[in-house]
Short mmCIF file of C-alpha atoms and ligand atoms in Angstrom, two decimals:
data_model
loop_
_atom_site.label_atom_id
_atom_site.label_comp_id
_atom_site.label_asym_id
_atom_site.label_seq_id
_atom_site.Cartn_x
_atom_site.Cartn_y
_atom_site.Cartn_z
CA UNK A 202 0.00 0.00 0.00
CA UNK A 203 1.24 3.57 -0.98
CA UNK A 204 0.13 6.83 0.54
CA UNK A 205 -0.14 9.72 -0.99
CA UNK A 206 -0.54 13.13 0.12
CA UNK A 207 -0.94 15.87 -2.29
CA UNK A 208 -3.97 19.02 -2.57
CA UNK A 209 -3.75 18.97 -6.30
CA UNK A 210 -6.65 17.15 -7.38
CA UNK A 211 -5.26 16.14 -10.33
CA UNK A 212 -2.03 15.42 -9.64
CA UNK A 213 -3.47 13.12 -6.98
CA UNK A 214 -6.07 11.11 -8.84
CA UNK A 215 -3.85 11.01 -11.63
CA UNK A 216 -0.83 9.36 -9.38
CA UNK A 217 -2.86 6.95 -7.40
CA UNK A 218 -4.16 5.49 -10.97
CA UNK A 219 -1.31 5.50 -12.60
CA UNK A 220 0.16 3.20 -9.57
CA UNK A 221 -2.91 0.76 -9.37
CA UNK A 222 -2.61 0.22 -12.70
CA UNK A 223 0.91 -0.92 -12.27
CA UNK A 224 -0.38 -3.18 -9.57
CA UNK A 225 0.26 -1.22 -6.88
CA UNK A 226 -2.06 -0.64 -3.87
CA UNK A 227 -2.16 3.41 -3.76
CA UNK A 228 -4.61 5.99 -2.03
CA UNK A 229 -4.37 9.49 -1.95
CA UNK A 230 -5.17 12.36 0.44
CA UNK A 231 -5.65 15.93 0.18
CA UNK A 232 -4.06 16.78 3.30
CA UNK A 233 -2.02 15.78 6.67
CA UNK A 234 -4.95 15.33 8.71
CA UNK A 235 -6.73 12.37 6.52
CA UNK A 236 -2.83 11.13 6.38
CA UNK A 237 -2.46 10.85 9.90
CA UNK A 238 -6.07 8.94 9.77
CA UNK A 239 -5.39 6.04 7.69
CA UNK A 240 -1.85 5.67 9.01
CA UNK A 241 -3.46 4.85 12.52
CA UNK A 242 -4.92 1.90 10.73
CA UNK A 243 -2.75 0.98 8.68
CA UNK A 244 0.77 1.09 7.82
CA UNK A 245 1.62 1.86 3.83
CA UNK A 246 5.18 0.56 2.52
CA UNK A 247 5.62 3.89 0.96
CA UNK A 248 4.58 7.57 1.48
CA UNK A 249 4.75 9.97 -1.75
CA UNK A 250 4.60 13.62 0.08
CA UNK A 251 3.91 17.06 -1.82
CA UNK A 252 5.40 20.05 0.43
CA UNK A 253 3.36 22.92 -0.32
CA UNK A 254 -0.11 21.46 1.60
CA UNK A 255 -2.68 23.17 3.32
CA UNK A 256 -1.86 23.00 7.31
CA UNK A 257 0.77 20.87 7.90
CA UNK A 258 3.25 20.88 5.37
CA UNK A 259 5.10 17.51 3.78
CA UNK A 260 8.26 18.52 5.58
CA UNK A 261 6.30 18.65 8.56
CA UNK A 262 4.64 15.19 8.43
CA UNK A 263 8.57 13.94 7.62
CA UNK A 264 9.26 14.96 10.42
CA UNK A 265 7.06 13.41 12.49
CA UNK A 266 6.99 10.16 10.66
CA UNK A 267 11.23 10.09 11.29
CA UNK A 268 10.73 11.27 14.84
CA UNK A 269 7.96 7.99 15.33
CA UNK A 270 10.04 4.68 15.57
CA UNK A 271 7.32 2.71 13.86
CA UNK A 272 7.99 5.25 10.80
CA UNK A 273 11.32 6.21 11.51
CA UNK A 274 12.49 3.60 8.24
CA UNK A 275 9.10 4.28 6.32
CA UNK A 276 10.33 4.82 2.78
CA UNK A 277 9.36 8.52 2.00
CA UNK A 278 9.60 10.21 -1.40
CA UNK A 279 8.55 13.82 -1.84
CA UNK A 280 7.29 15.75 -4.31
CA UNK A 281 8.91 19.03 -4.90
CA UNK A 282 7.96 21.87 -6.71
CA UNK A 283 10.96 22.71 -10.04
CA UNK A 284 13.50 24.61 -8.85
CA UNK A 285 12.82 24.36 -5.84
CA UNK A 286 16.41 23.46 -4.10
CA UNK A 287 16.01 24.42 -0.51
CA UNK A 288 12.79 21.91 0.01
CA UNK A 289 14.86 18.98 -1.92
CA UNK A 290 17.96 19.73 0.75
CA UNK A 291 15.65 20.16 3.06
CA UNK A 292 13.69 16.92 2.60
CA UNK A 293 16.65 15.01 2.61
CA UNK A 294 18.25 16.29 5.92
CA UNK A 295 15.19 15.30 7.57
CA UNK A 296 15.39 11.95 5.86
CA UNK A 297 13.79 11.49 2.44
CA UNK A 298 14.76 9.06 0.73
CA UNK A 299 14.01 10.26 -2.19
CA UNK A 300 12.51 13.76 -4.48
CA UNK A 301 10.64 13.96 -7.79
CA UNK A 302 10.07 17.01 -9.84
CA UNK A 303 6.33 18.21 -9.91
CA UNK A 304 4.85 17.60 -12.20
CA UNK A 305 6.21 14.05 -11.84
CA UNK A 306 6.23 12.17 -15.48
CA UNK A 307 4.09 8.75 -14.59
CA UNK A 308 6.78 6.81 -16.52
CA UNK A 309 9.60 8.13 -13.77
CA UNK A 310 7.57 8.58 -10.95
CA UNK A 311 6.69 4.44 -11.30
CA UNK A 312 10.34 3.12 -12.49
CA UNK A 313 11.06 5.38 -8.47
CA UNK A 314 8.48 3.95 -6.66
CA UNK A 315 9.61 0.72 -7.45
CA UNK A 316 13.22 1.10 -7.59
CA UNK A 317 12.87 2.42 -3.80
CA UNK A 318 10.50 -0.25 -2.61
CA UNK A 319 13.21 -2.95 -4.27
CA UNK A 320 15.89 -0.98 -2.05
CA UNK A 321 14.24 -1.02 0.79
CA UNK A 322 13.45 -4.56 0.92
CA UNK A 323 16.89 -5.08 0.10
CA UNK A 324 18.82 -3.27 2.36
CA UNK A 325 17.29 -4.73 5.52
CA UNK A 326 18.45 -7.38 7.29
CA UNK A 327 15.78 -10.57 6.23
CA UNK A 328 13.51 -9.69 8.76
CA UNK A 329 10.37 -12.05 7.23
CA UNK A 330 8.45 -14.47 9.59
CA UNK A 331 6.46 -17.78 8.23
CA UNK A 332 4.38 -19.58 10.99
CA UNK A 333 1.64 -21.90 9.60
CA UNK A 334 -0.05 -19.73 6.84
CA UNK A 335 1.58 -16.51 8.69
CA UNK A 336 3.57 -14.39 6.77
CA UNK A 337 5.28 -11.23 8.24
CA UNK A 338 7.49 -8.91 6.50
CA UNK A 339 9.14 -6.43 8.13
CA UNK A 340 10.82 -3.98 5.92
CA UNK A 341 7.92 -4.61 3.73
CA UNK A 342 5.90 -3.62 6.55
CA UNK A 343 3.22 -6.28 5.26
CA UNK A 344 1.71 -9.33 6.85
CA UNK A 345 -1.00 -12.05 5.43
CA UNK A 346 -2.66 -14.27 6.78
CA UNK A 347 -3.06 -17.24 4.14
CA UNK A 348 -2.05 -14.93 1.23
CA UNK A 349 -4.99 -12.38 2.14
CA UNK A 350 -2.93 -8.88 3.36
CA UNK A 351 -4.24 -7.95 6.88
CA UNK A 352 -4.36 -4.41 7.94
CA UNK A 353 -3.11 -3.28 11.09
CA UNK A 354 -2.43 -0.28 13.17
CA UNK A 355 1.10 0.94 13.46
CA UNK A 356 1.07 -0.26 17.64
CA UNK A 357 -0.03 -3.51 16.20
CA UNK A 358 2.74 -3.84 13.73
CA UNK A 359 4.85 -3.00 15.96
CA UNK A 360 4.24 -5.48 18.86
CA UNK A 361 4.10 -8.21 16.47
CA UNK A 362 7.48 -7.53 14.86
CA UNK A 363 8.54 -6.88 17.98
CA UNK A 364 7.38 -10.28 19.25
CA UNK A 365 8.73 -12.03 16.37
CA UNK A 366 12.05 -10.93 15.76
CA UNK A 367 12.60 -11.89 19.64
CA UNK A 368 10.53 -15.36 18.88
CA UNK A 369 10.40 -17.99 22.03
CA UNK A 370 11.78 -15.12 24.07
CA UNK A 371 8.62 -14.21 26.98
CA UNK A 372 8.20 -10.25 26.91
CA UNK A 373 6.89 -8.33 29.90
CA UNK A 374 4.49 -5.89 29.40
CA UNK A 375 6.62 -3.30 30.84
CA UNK A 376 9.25 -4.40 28.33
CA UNK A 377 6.74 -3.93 25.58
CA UNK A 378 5.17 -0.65 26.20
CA UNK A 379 8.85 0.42 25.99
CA UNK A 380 9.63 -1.61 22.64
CA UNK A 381 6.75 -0.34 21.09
CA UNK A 382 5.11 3.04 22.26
CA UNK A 383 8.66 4.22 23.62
CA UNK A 384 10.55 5.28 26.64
CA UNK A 385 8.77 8.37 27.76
CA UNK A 386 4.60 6.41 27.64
CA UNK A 387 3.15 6.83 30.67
CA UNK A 388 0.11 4.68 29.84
CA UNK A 389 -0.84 1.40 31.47
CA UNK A 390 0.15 -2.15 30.81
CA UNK A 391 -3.53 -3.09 30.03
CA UNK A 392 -2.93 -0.96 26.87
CA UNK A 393 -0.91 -3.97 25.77
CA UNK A 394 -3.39 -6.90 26.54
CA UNK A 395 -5.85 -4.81 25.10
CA UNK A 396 -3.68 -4.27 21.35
CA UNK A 397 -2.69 -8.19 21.64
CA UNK A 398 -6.86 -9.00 22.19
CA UNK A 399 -7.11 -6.84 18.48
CA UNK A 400 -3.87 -8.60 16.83
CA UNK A 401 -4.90 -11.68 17.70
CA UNK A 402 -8.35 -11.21 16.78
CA UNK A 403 -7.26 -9.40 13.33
CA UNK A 404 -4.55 -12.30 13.17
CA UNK A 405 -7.26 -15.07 12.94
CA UNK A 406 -6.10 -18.28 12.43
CA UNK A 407 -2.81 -17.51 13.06
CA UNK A 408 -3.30 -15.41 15.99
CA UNK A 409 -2.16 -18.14 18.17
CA UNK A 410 1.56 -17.44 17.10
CA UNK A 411 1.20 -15.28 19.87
CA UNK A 412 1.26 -16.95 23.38
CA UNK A 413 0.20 -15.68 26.39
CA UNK A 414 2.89 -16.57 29.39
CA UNK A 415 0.77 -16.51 32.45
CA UNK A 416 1.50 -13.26 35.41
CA UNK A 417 4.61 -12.41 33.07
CA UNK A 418 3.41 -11.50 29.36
CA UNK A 419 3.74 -12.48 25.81
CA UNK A 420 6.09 -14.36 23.75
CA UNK A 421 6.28 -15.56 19.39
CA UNK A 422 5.60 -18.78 19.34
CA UNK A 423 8.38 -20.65 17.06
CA UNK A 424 8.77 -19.03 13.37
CA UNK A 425 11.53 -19.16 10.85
CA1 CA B 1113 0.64 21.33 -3.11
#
């Protein structure tokens, strides 16, 4: 799934067909605040950004997405206005990973999509789970359950890769509010039963790849 956020109408609709008809799962919004929506349920493996944007600007939501550590590695191109040098140097100290031209040819802005998607998945370390018909990718940021792609929220993602790349090991709760919502949450460990309930519920069959260790917490089951 790619997000994108751009105002221009036209530019939008014209980018998220172009990409679905390359096979690509795309859908666009017209500013930060539908963003930030559909990222709390679900987690795209690319986000194309335009800078200019009404209320928060694409630099802005960079920001934040680098500052998060569930988004921190989220592939990010942005879409800069010609000419337009200080947003390009701009975007890239604050961690793009990569800047098209507007208006973006569809040709290029496809052959970039996918050449960044390719690098992402290939720079990371392996980090893909099987377990039954479980299938977790982790740079990919995708999981399915029998083939079909389930959506989840970025907490959710993160406690399951979180549980999985430290498979048979038992997490505490504790130890998993600071894994995945960070050092500084002051929020209760029922937050976490409560996310594992949805996971495991969203999870389905497979859900049972995550085990509950009774008065200590949650460990992966065994995956490869
Ligand atoms: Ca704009």
């Amino acid at each position: 799934m790619i997000y994108l956020v751009e105002d221009e109408e036209s530019i939008r609709e014209l980018v998220v067909y172009t990409l679905k008809n390359t096979g690509l799962e795309a859908r666009g919004f017209p500013s930060a605040t539908e963003f930030w929506e559909a990222l709390r349920a679900q987690t795209p493996s690319l986000v194309l950004l335009d800078i200019m944007l009404p209320g928060e600007d694409g630099l802005e939501i960079l920001r934040r997405l680098r500052e998060a550590p569930d988004t921190a590695r989220l592939p990010v191109m942005m879409l800069t206005a010609r000419g337009t040098e200080y947003d390009k140097v701009r975007g890239l100290e604050l961690g793009a990973d990569d800047y098209l031209a507007k208006p973006p040819g569809m040709m290029e802005l496809v052959a970039r999509v996918k050449r960044l998607l390719r690098r992402t998945d290939s720079d990371s370390e392996p980090e893909e789970y099987r377990s039954g018909g479980l299938f977790v990718s982790i740079p990919r940021r995708l999981v399915t359950v029998n083939g079909v792609e389930v959506s989840l929220t970025l907490k959710e993602f993160g406690l399951l890769a979180f549980l999985l790349k430290n498979a048979g090991i038992v997490m505490t709760r504790d130890r998993l509010l600071t894994a995945v919502w960070g050092y500084n949450y002051e929020g209760e460990t029922r937050t976490i039963d409560t996310h594992i309930l949805t996971l495991r519920g969203k999870l389905g069959p497979s859900g049972s790849v995550i085990q509950t260790v009774r008065g200590v917490g949650y460990k992966a089951g065994e995956v490869r």
